[in-house]
XYZ file of C-alpha atoms in Angstrom:
660
model
C -0.091 -0.229 -0.152
C 2.001 3.050 -1.310
C 0.108 6.419 1.141
C 0.024 10.168 -0.683
C -1.082 12.852 -0.208
C -2.122 16.179 -2.381
C -3.849 18.902 -0.799
C -4.166 17.679 2.637
C -6.421 14.865 1.405
C -4.618 11.275 1.627
C -4.673 9.140 -1.134
C -4.343 5.540 -0.712
C -3.248 3.258 -3.355
C -4.185 -0.288 -2.854
C -2.591 -1.946 -5.229
C 0.922 -0.685 -5.261
C 3.739 -3.343 -4.358
C 4.743 -7.105 -4.955
C 2.369 -9.674 -7.039
C 3.589 -13.192 -6.405
C 3.119 -15.226 -9.056
C 0.379 -18.012 -9.294
C 3.153 -21.231 -10.232
C 4.331 -20.824 -6.870
C 3.934 -23.446 -4.107
C 2.581 -22.157 -0.562
C 5.426 -22.964 0.847
C 7.554 -20.462 -1.379
C 4.811 -17.704 -0.227
C 5.243 -17.771 2.954
C 9.270 -17.876 2.667
C 9.167 -15.061 0.469
C 5.933 -12.938 2.506
C 8.909 -13.194 5.643
C 11.736 -12.239 3.330
C 9.961 -9.390 1.340
C 8.733 -6.071 3.057
C 6.974 -5.053 -0.226
C 5.135 -8.154 0.231
C 5.002 -7.622 3.840
C 3.311 -4.308 3.109
C 0.795 -5.158 0.254
C -3.019 -5.449 0.846
C -4.728 -7.815 -1.527
C -8.066 -6.670 -1.880
C -9.478 -8.731 -4.385
C -7.605 -11.780 -5.048
C -6.423 -11.738 -9.123
C -7.570 -8.266 -9.406
C -5.511 -8.001 -12.856
C -6.453 -8.387 -16.576
C -3.152 -10.494 -18.901
C -1.615 -7.801 -20.316
C -4.151 -4.556 -20.272
C -7.111 -3.293 -19.179
C -9.490 -1.174 -21.189
C -12.733 -0.246 -19.522
C -14.179 -0.823 -15.714
C -17.374 -0.890 -14.030
C -19.438 -2.021 -11.580
C -23.041 -3.642 -11.073
C -26.263 -1.788 -9.314
C -25.954 -3.680 -7.003
C -22.500 -3.067 -6.067
C -21.811 -6.892 -5.909
C -19.639 -7.459 -8.469
C -17.049 -5.509 -10.620
C -16.445 -6.090 -14.411
C -13.635 -5.745 -16.417
C -12.984 -5.544 -20.385
C -9.452 -6.276 -21.095
C -6.845 -8.186 -23.535
C -5.139 -9.837 -24.415
C -6.363 -12.580 -25.755
C -9.483 -9.950 -25.720
C -11.656 -11.467 -22.214
C -14.061 -10.127 -19.947
C -13.101 -11.223 -16.188
C -16.094 -10.554 -13.071
C -15.228 -10.478 -9.581
C -17.514 -11.356 -6.310
C -16.862 -8.660 -3.834
C -18.469 -10.736 -1.027
C -16.146 -13.392 -1.595
C -13.034 -10.918 -2.420
C -11.897 -12.866 -5.915
C -12.743 -13.514 -9.102
C -15.798 -15.213 -9.722
C -15.816 -15.883 -13.834
C -13.630 -14.789 -16.565
C -15.257 -15.330 -20.509
C -12.907 -15.449 -23.172
C -14.561 -12.786 -26.727
C -13.521 -12.909 -30.283
C -12.170 -9.304 -30.682
C -11.474 -6.164 -28.918
C -14.325 -4.658 -27.029
C -15.221 -1.293 -27.275
C -17.297 -0.417 -24.854
C -19.622 -2.779 -23.185
C -22.752 -1.890 -20.487
C -24.342 -3.784 -17.566
C -28.302 -3.549 -18.330
C -29.284 -5.672 -15.099
C -28.691 -5.080 -11.816
C -26.331 -7.816 -11.467
C -24.337 -9.816 -14.271
C -26.748 -11.890 -15.413
C -27.594 -9.116 -18.581
C -23.887 -7.191 -20.467
C -23.895 -6.089 -24.278
C -20.402 -5.132 -26.088
C -19.740 -3.707 -28.594
C -16.482 -5.702 -30.448
C -14.332 -3.292 -33.071
C -15.079 -4.931 -35.728
C -19.156 -3.697 -35.660
C -19.951 -6.868 -34.103
C -22.803 -6.098 -30.575
C -22.426 -9.204 -28.866
C -25.350 -10.580 -25.580
C -24.230 -12.275 -23.230
C -26.807 -13.948 -20.355
C -25.865 -15.516 -17.061
C -24.962 -18.061 -18.128
C -22.312 -16.965 -21.108
C -22.914 -16.290 -24.418
C -26.953 -15.550 -25.517
C -26.120 -13.498 -29.443
C -24.496 -11.471 -31.132
C -25.226 -9.746 -34.494
C -23.574 -6.497 -36.332
C -24.666 -2.709 -36.805
C -23.994 -0.743 -40.087
C -20.781 0.927 -39.937
C -17.776 0.872 -37.118
C -19.322 2.029 -33.268
C -17.695 3.655 -30.782
C -20.320 3.839 -27.887
C -23.848 3.095 -27.214
C -25.853 3.902 -24.544
C -29.078 2.123 -23.275
C -32.601 3.269 -22.782
C -34.763 1.457 -20.055
C -38.375 2.776 -20.997
C -38.551 1.991 -25.002
C -35.455 -0.848 -24.452
C -33.755 0.276 -27.451
C -29.362 0.700 -27.612
C -28.465 3.666 -29.451
C -25.121 3.481 -30.648
C -23.091 5.900 -31.958
C -19.576 5.497 -34.629
C -18.045 6.612 -37.643
C -21.284 7.085 -39.472
C -23.962 10.397 -38.974
C -26.321 8.199 -38.039
C -27.201 7.040 -34.963
C -28.609 3.365 -35.524
C -31.217 1.648 -32.965
C -31.796 -1.296 -31.971
C -34.496 -2.451 -30.341
C -34.047 -5.873 -27.675
C -37.841 -5.729 -27.543
C -39.035 -6.873 -30.725
C -35.097 -7.919 -31.912
C -34.651 -5.780 -34.996
C -32.463 -2.433 -36.266
C -35.488 0.760 -36.028
C -34.890 3.276 -38.543
C -31.975 5.982 -37.288
C -31.565 8.692 -36.740
C -29.935 11.270 -38.944
C -27.389 13.843 -37.737
C -25.266 16.983 -39.509
C -22.892 15.748 -37.825
C -20.218 13.199 -39.732
C -18.853 11.066 -37.492
C -19.673 10.384 -33.264
C -17.674 9.634 -30.446
C -19.878 9.092 -27.070
C -23.207 9.598 -26.313
C -24.981 9.065 -22.986
C -28.771 9.683 -22.108
C -30.277 11.500 -19.026
C -31.632 9.373 -16.032
C -34.347 11.346 -15.632
C -35.913 13.519 -17.579
C -34.069 10.430 -20.939
C -32.700 13.314 -23.015
C -30.330 11.181 -25.306
C -27.059 13.524 -25.826
C -24.352 12.529 -28.813
C -21.177 14.003 -28.805
C -19.601 15.060 -32.701
C -16.048 15.309 -34.183
C -16.582 18.432 -34.943
C -16.942 19.841 -31.256
C -20.579 19.384 -30.525
C -23.205 18.191 -28.733
C -26.467 17.180 -30.104
C -29.407 16.746 -27.713
C -32.619 14.412 -29.391
C -36.098 13.408 -27.227
C -36.219 10.067 -28.040
C -40.494 10.268 -28.494
C -40.211 11.813 -30.904
C -36.962 11.239 -32.542
C -36.438 13.977 -33.234
C -33.530 16.840 -32.053
C -34.075 19.674 -29.701
C -31.403 21.132 -29.177
C -27.242 21.902 -30.274
C -24.332 22.472 -28.529
C -21.487 24.249 -29.886
C -18.490 22.545 -27.445
C -15.757 22.906 -29.279
C -16.389 27.172 -29.363
C -16.558 27.417 -26.125
C -13.641 25.649 -24.582
C -11.390 28.448 -26.205
C -10.871 30.129 -23.498
C -8.626 33.121 -22.601
C -4.849 32.048 -21.935
C -5.960 28.475 -23.289
C -3.520 26.736 -26.463
C -5.124 24.018 -28.733
C -3.691 22.207 -32.023
C -6.571 21.536 -33.783
C -10.240 21.517 -33.702
C -11.632 20.146 -29.895
C -13.764 16.882 -30.613
C -15.333 15.578 -27.485
C -14.504 12.805 -26.140
C -16.413 12.584 -23.290
C -20.041 12.773 -21.744
C -21.546 12.157 -18.311
C -24.779 14.077 -16.849
C -25.501 15.033 -13.737
C -29.222 14.885 -12.642
C -31.679 17.352 -14.709
C -30.458 19.312 -15.873
C -25.509 19.540 -15.415
C -23.971 18.336 -17.940
C -20.123 17.444 -18.018
C -18.053 17.225 -21.307
C -14.707 17.081 -21.987
C -12.937 17.316 -25.568
C -10.643 16.006 -27.148
C -7.546 19.065 -26.424
C -7.947 18.790 -22.016
C -10.737 20.629 -21.329
C -13.660 19.949 -19.339
C -17.218 21.984 -20.260
C -19.886 22.218 -16.817
C -23.318 23.123 -18.786
C -27.017 23.875 -17.565
C -29.360 22.318 -20.082
C -31.337 25.800 -20.047
C -28.033 27.737 -21.736
C -25.816 27.871 -24.538
C -22.595 28.875 -22.923
C -20.757 27.036 -19.836
C -21.191 27.705 -16.598
C -17.744 26.666 -16.283
C -14.292 25.547 -18.252
C -11.961 23.564 -16.819
C -8.580 22.654 -18.092
C -6.318 19.516 -17.585
C -3.266 21.624 -18.653
C -1.937 18.702 -21.018
C -3.393 18.473 -24.380
C -4.732 14.863 -23.814
C -8.677 13.845 -24.324
C -11.322 13.526 -21.418
C -11.028 9.512 -21.237
C -13.667 9.856 -18.173
C -16.040 11.813 -16.386
C -17.484 10.897 -13.232
C -19.795 13.203 -10.553
C -19.344 12.562 -6.598
C -22.524 14.478 -5.179
C -21.823 14.428 -1.867
C -19.393 16.678 -2.026
C -19.936 18.289 -5.530
C -16.829 17.316 -6.663
C -15.792 16.093 -10.691
C -13.561 13.447 -11.358
C -11.931 13.979 -14.349
C -9.906 11.632 -15.955
C -7.083 11.903 -19.208
C -4.332 9.344 -19.609
C -2.010 11.157 -17.138
C -3.542 12.101 -14.507
C -7.105 12.071 -12.103
C -8.481 15.758 -11.704
C -10.539 16.189 -8.686
C -12.217 19.307 -8.326
C -14.498 21.008 -7.463
C -17.896 21.755 -10.278
C -19.582 24.981 -8.904
C -15.485 26.941 -8.674
C -13.339 24.216 -10.483
C -11.197 24.785 -7.468
C -8.895 21.696 -7.203
C -9.870 19.359 -4.732
C -7.025 16.576 -4.975
C -5.383 15.312 -7.807
C -4.306 10.998 -8.625
C -0.730 10.589 -11.323
C -0.692 6.717 -11.313
C 2.293 5.441 -13.097
C 0.493 3.878 -15.584
C -1.489 6.239 -18.527
C -5.323 5.590 -17.661
C -7.829 3.927 -20.001
C -11.308 4.297 -18.226
C -12.369 5.290 -14.234
C -14.397 3.641 -12.258
C -16.489 4.709 -9.238
C -17.750 2.621 -6.417
C -21.205 4.157 -5.689
C -21.780 5.728 -2.202
C -18.014 5.463 -1.631
C -14.756 6.473 -1.685
C -13.388 3.921 -2.885
C -12.397 3.746 -7.492
C -10.859 1.872 -9.296
C -8.505 3.113 -12.454
C -8.172 0.640 -16.093
C -4.815 0.849 -16.770
C -2.353 0.214 -19.496
C -0.837 -2.331 -17.511
C -2.427 -5.821 -16.063
C -2.754 -4.784 -12.353
C -6.126 -2.362 -11.576
C -5.829 0.292 -9.200
C -7.609 0.943 -6.572
C -7.788 4.155 -4.758
C -9.459 5.272 -1.738
C -9.352 8.836 -0.177
C -11.490 8.920 2.900
C -12.268 12.489 2.316
C -14.678 11.440 -0.442
C -16.894 8.891 1.447
C -16.479 5.695 3.836
C -15.263 1.955 2.587
C -17.639 0.176 1.168
C -19.461 -1.755 3.234
C -17.333 -5.937 2.004
C -14.486 -3.571 2.878
C -14.981 -1.693 5.828
C -11.776 -2.395 7.907
C -10.138 -0.200 5.689
C -11.176 2.530 8.311
C -10.076 1.377 11.034
C -6.775 0.490 8.869
C -6.575 4.270 7.815
C -6.948 5.197 11.138
C -3.738 3.405 12.815
C -2.169 4.714 10.195
C -2.897 8.295 10.794
C -2.406 7.943 14.082
C 1.190 5.720 13.875
C 2.987 6.908 10.774
C 5.054 4.102 9.049
C 8.224 4.048 8.556
C 9.759 3.877 5.552
C 11.616 1.039 3.640
C 15.064 2.483 4.526
C 15.125 3.583 8.100
C 17.033 0.742 9.341
C 19.460 1.278 6.696
C 22.372 4.517 6.246
C 23.733 6.239 3.221
C 27.153 6.722 2.943
C 29.173 7.765 -0.119
C 32.926 6.175 -0.443
C 34.152 9.653 1.422
C 32.709 8.215 3.987
C 33.386 5.244 3.784
C 37.292 6.031 3.933
C 36.684 8.755 6.673
C 35.285 5.709 9.150
C 37.874 3.236 7.979
C 35.820 0.861 5.753
C 37.025 1.113 2.317
C 37.760 -2.630 2.625
C 34.529 -3.694 2.358
C 33.411 -2.146 -0.543
C 31.979 -5.845 -2.319
C 30.969 -7.415 0.658
C 27.556 -8.330 1.870
C 27.475 -5.228 4.351
C 27.073 -3.054 2.427
C 25.055 -2.848 -1.323
C 25.941 -0.199 -3.987
C 22.989 2.652 -4.677
C 23.484 4.737 -6.879
C 26.544 6.699 -5.884
C 27.326 5.430 -2.307
C 25.962 2.167 -0.662
C 23.390 1.739 2.027
C 24.562 0.014 5.150
C 23.229 -0.893 8.492
C 22.382 1.648 10.946
C 23.527 -0.688 13.999
C 26.876 -0.820 11.949
C 27.492 2.906 11.914
C 26.771 3.938 14.789
C 29.225 1.445 16.783
C 31.857 2.507 13.924
C 30.878 6.055 14.413
C 31.585 5.819 17.939
C 34.764 4.266 18.010
C 35.796 6.522 14.908
C 34.630 9.820 17.324
C 34.601 8.997 21.050
C 34.416 12.557 22.457
C 31.199 13.067 18.991
C 28.847 13.036 22.033
C 31.066 15.737 23.968
C 30.990 17.641 20.728
C 27.403 17.423 20.083
C 27.255 18.613 23.895
C 28.991 22.211 23.566
C 27.126 22.736 19.783
C 23.769 22.651 22.482
C 24.913 25.012 24.761
C 25.675 27.297 22.160
C 22.585 27.088 20.454
C 21.059 27.731 23.789
C 23.056 30.920 24.460
C 22.730 32.207 20.797
C 18.731 31.883 21.804
C 19.182 33.224 24.871
C 21.303 36.470 23.726
C 18.621 36.178 20.505
C 16.403 38.275 23.328
C 18.462 41.079 24.499
C 19.072 44.767 22.353
C 20.584 43.472 18.686
C 23.723 45.577 17.171
C 24.330 45.422 13.832
C 27.529 43.152 13.057
C 29.569 43.542 9.778
C 31.558 40.500 7.908
C 35.139 41.776 8.171
C 35.054 40.857 4.202
C 33.518 43.581 2.047
C 32.245 45.475 4.965
C 31.636 48.790 3.445
C 29.350 46.895 0.228
C 27.550 45.024 4.141
C 27.390 48.572 5.001
C 26.071 49.581 1.584
C 23.456 46.822 0.993
C 22.177 47.069 5.141
C 21.381 50.345 4.480
C 19.743 50.033 0.846
C 17.414 46.708 2.923
C 16.330 49.547 5.815
C 15.242 51.688 2.789
C 12.993 48.479 1.268
C 11.992 47.568 4.524
C 10.476 51.386 4.638
C 9.201 51.621 1.194
C 7.170 48.235 0.957
C 5.756 49.107 5.319
C 4.115 51.780 3.149
C 2.053 50.039 0.539
C 0.003 47.192 1.704
C 1.028 44.310 -0.477
C 4.353 45.544 -0.950
C 6.639 42.128 0.544
C 10.114 43.281 1.324
C 12.304 40.770 -0.777
C 15.056 38.696 0.915
C 18.832 40.666 1.839
C 21.854 39.288 0.143
C 23.447 39.360 3.776
C 21.233 36.192 4.969
C 21.448 34.263 1.450
C 23.142 31.437 1.519
C 24.424 31.728 -1.197
C 25.792 34.772 -1.260
C 27.559 34.296 2.344
C 31.394 33.258 0.475
C 31.740 37.120 -0.701
C 31.819 38.257 3.216
C 33.505 35.248 4.562
C 36.785 34.233 1.717
C 39.020 37.205 1.658
C 39.995 36.333 -2.429
C 36.624 38.179 -2.597
C 37.849 41.258 -1.306
C 35.731 43.888 -3.913
C 39.286 45.910 -4.970
C 38.069 50.232 -5.351
C 42.056 51.129 -5.989
C 41.065 48.628 -9.573
C 40.608 50.685 -12.599
C 37.462 48.484 -12.938
C 36.155 49.507 -10.793
C 36.953 53.188 -10.293
C 35.216 53.902 -14.144
C 32.303 51.284 -13.427
C 31.361 53.440 -10.323
C 31.275 56.809 -10.888
C 29.950 58.398 -8.404
C 31.498 56.465 -5.423
C 33.264 59.343 -4.167
C 30.353 61.039 -2.763
C 29.068 58.795 -0.893
C 31.884 57.709 0.241
C 32.712 59.918 3.294
C 29.196 58.990 4.572
C 29.217 55.343 4.576
C 32.535 55.869 5.977
C 31.622 57.886 9.056
C 28.923 55.295 9.820
C 31.376 52.556 9.197
C 33.955 53.867 11.887
C 30.844 54.388 14.203
C 29.735 50.681 13.912
C 33.428 49.457 14.559
C 33.609 51.388 17.373
C 29.874 50.238 18.997
C 31.554 46.272 18.703
C 34.994 47.580 19.575
C 36.582 45.696 16.595
C 40.549 46.281 16.508
C 40.669 46.120 12.737
C 40.412 49.766 10.717
C 37.614 50.010 8.301
C 39.671 49.855 5.255
C 38.905 52.039 2.555
C 41.207 55.332 0.899
C 40.663 58.808 1.014
C 38.793 59.939 -1.692
C 40.036 64.282 -1.091
C 41.597 64.391 -4.259
C 38.791 62.554 -6.289
C 35.749 64.496 -4.727
C 33.431 66.717 -6.751
C 30.874 68.777 -5.884
C 27.565 66.346 -5.555
C 26.040 68.981 -8.467
C 28.487 67.427 -11.420
C 27.033 64.744 -13.612
C 28.508 60.963 -13.758
C 29.767 61.989 -17.177
C 32.340 65.218 -15.511
C 32.846 61.751 -12.549
C 34.039 59.183 -15.932
C 36.404 61.962 -16.936
C 38.118 63.070 -14.249
C 38.553 59.096 -12.511
C 40.127 58.551 -16.586
C 42.866 61.321 -16.175
C 42.914 60.285 -12.735
C 44.442 56.924 -14.086
C 46.326 58.326 -16.794
C 48.256 60.697 -14.508
C 48.763 57.505 -12.327
C 50.077 55.204 -15.164
C 52.407 57.440 -16.358
C 53.258 58.600 -12.840
C 54.023 54.702 -12.211
C 55.482 54.675 -15.574
C 58.029 56.983 -14.522
C 59.507 56.144 -11.580
C 59.945 52.513 -13.331
C 61.915 54.124 -16.071
C 64.418 56.358 -13.094
C 64.530 52.906 -11.060
C 65.647 51.212 -13.785
C 68.243 54.239 -14.873
C 69.200 54.120 -11.107
C 69.732 50.156 -11.048
C 71.528 49.986 -14.540
C 75.499 51.999 -15.314
C 75.039 54.584 -17.919
C 78.022 54.534 -20.096
C 79.361 57.650 -21.734
C 81.663 57.830 -24.995
C 84.237 60.706 -25.206
C 84.876 62.193 -28.849
C 87.768 62.957 -30.284
C 89.673 66.508 -29.587
C 87.100 67.079 -26.406
C 89.327 66.510 -23.183
C 87.679 64.628 -19.945
C 87.339 67.281 -17.140
C 84.506 65.344 -14.647
C 80.968 64.016 -15.055
C 78.905 67.266 -13.564
C 81.195 69.080 -16.293
C 79.431 66.976 -18.807
C 75.913 66.956 -17.381
C 76.105 70.873 -16.945
C 76.925 70.701 -21.241
C 73.810 68.861 -21.427
C 71.543 70.283 -19.467
C 72.962 73.514 -21.088
C 72.057 72.020 -25.073
C 68.678 71.119 -24.012
C 67.821 75.004 -22.173
C 66.610 77.895 -24.824
C 68.467 79.999 -25.977
C 67.408 82.580 -23.989
C 67.713 80.531 -20.665
C 71.628 79.772 -22.162
C 72.848 84.139 -22.851
C 70.905 84.593 -19.046
C 73.572 82.495 -17.616
C 76.208 83.205 -19.429
C 75.422 86.822 -18.864
C 75.247 85.980 -14.532
C 79.121 82.937 -15.245
C 80.245 86.120 -16.953
C 81.562 84.277 -19.808
C 80.285 84.732 -22.864
C 81.968 83.869 -25.549
C 83.547 79.845 -24.432
C 86.148 78.675 -26.735
C 86.436 75.424 -25.384
C 82.711 74.733 -26.010
C 81.421 71.589 -27.878
C 79.536 74.262 -29.960
C 82.383 76.567 -30.676
C 83.381 80.541 -30.265
C 80.741 81.764 -32.858
C 78.423 84.337 -32.357
C 74.616 84.448 -34.661
C 72.934 87.606 -34.109
C 69.528 88.483 -35.317
C 66.633 90.274 -34.983
C 62.867 88.712 -35.601
C 60.720 89.854 -37.883
C 57.589 91.327 -36.670
C 60.450 93.628 -35.504
C 62.078 94.766 -37.899
C 58.115 95.129 -39.666
C 57.170 97.612 -36.886
C 60.324 99.304 -37.223
C 60.357 99.711 -40.851
C 56.090 100.907 -40.058
C 58.084 103.209 -38.048
C 60.332 105.249 -40.010
C 58.081 105.812 -43.311
C 55.638 107.583 -40.535
C 58.200 109.733 -39.153
C 60.199 110.108 -42.697
C 59.028 113.030 -45.228
C 57.229 112.283 -48.913
C 59.400 112.362 -51.332
C 59.242 114.581 -54.130
C 60.533 113.761 -57.744
C 60.800 115.664 -60.725
């Protein structure tokens, strides 16, 4: 038995677990039950409740005593007696069953629609009669007042077979190309047929005329619904006199009131798979709809999900046991599933012990299969010194590690670490002390790494909390400081933000504006925490600027500073390089070496301007130096601008030239 909970609704899968082969002897079965945990915990509610390969459909008789299921392979029908909790009989058929129905209160009258157009009737003793319909059938419904069988299928006609007269009657002519499903209302006997075009046609059997039509394909496509093709009707079910549920091939369920052409509610399964079955639970006003993947239970008035069941195999049909919380499913699997949901209703009378069993399970939770084992990895084995046990019977390989007995694990753990209890005791005492300290006035503690970033995040968190408090629906986002994913950023020194780096200064142009304010607050918090370390960071007096400047000016200023720092750094490197390596000078021919200072003075004099050299020579008193590298030549020159200005001056004061 498997227990699951969806929306706080307990669901018990009574068919979960291993099944024993039939050919085993009773002695071997008992031996397996003593060894295998899965076999010990299974519940075989009905003996041999399965099919050889696949079960296609399942139904319960109206008296609740018999459960009939059709399956393959080979095609067969099986009847189970709930009073005896065992198989009553099994009958093999000639072809696969498309649909079947129970006409009587027990199993004495059965009708089967086969895939080869045959309709087969069975009585209590076995096969009774077989006939054939003109077209391939897909579904049928029985009209009790007139004893008519209505067959729908790959045709525009609805065929009528009267069981009292034993002959076919005139068929009903419809506007549809094909029909998929049909159903008859149990109150006023209205016949409804679902077409491949996504429409539902309603017929009155008394006058054999159509009384209404619903376009379900158009109504099923609501806002936000995505469909790949035309939604055809795949399931149909009446509830009471006015309610009808329609399931489409694209995974939508529509709830209709027969007095309106618009659906009261549209429920989407969001799987895009055809709806296989629709059932009503009148006690809680619930609807059970199923596609091949999931069974959804929801309220028929609001559409709110009550619970859901997702079996391991695909679903073919779903049947609810009347007046209880038990349901059966026909699956693409030999085993037919049995689910019990206490929230839907009590257990049936023939298995009332399930109520007591579920109550005991709720009081004492069931232990899991691996509670007596401990999962360890190879690294754990090396730490415990048990690597030599790999390959032995004491370790069972599983995924990336091993399972070992929990008693052996505790014994080895105690021997490997005898002071584990003392460490555990100290941790508990430390936790108690921290809990008592939490009641005191809390002082903000900053991490050792990235203190300025942590302070900035604290300030932003306070601002966000204050902003969200003003809004009624606002919710403050979780802080990065309290997030475990970012703890390494404030613990590992490798993650320290380098504010002196070129990237930081260019990407954060306004960091200098708030730097002083943040450092001041950091200093105050550091004094309050009595920390010995001084807050890290560099002064920003050189880089501070007015608040009115834009970020463009800040970026330009940072670029200029970076350029100057780089130039100074290169100059210092060049000076250091020159100071480390000796400099050699070559004396030219004809010159006399005096001293290194004289050579340096001459080189400095050559690099100076003419005006500076003349001033230097006038101060030294030697205007003409004969023994210089330049020689004893002199140069006299007049600026062009001064010469032009003198000509203009002479022209103004000189008298005009008088010619003859």
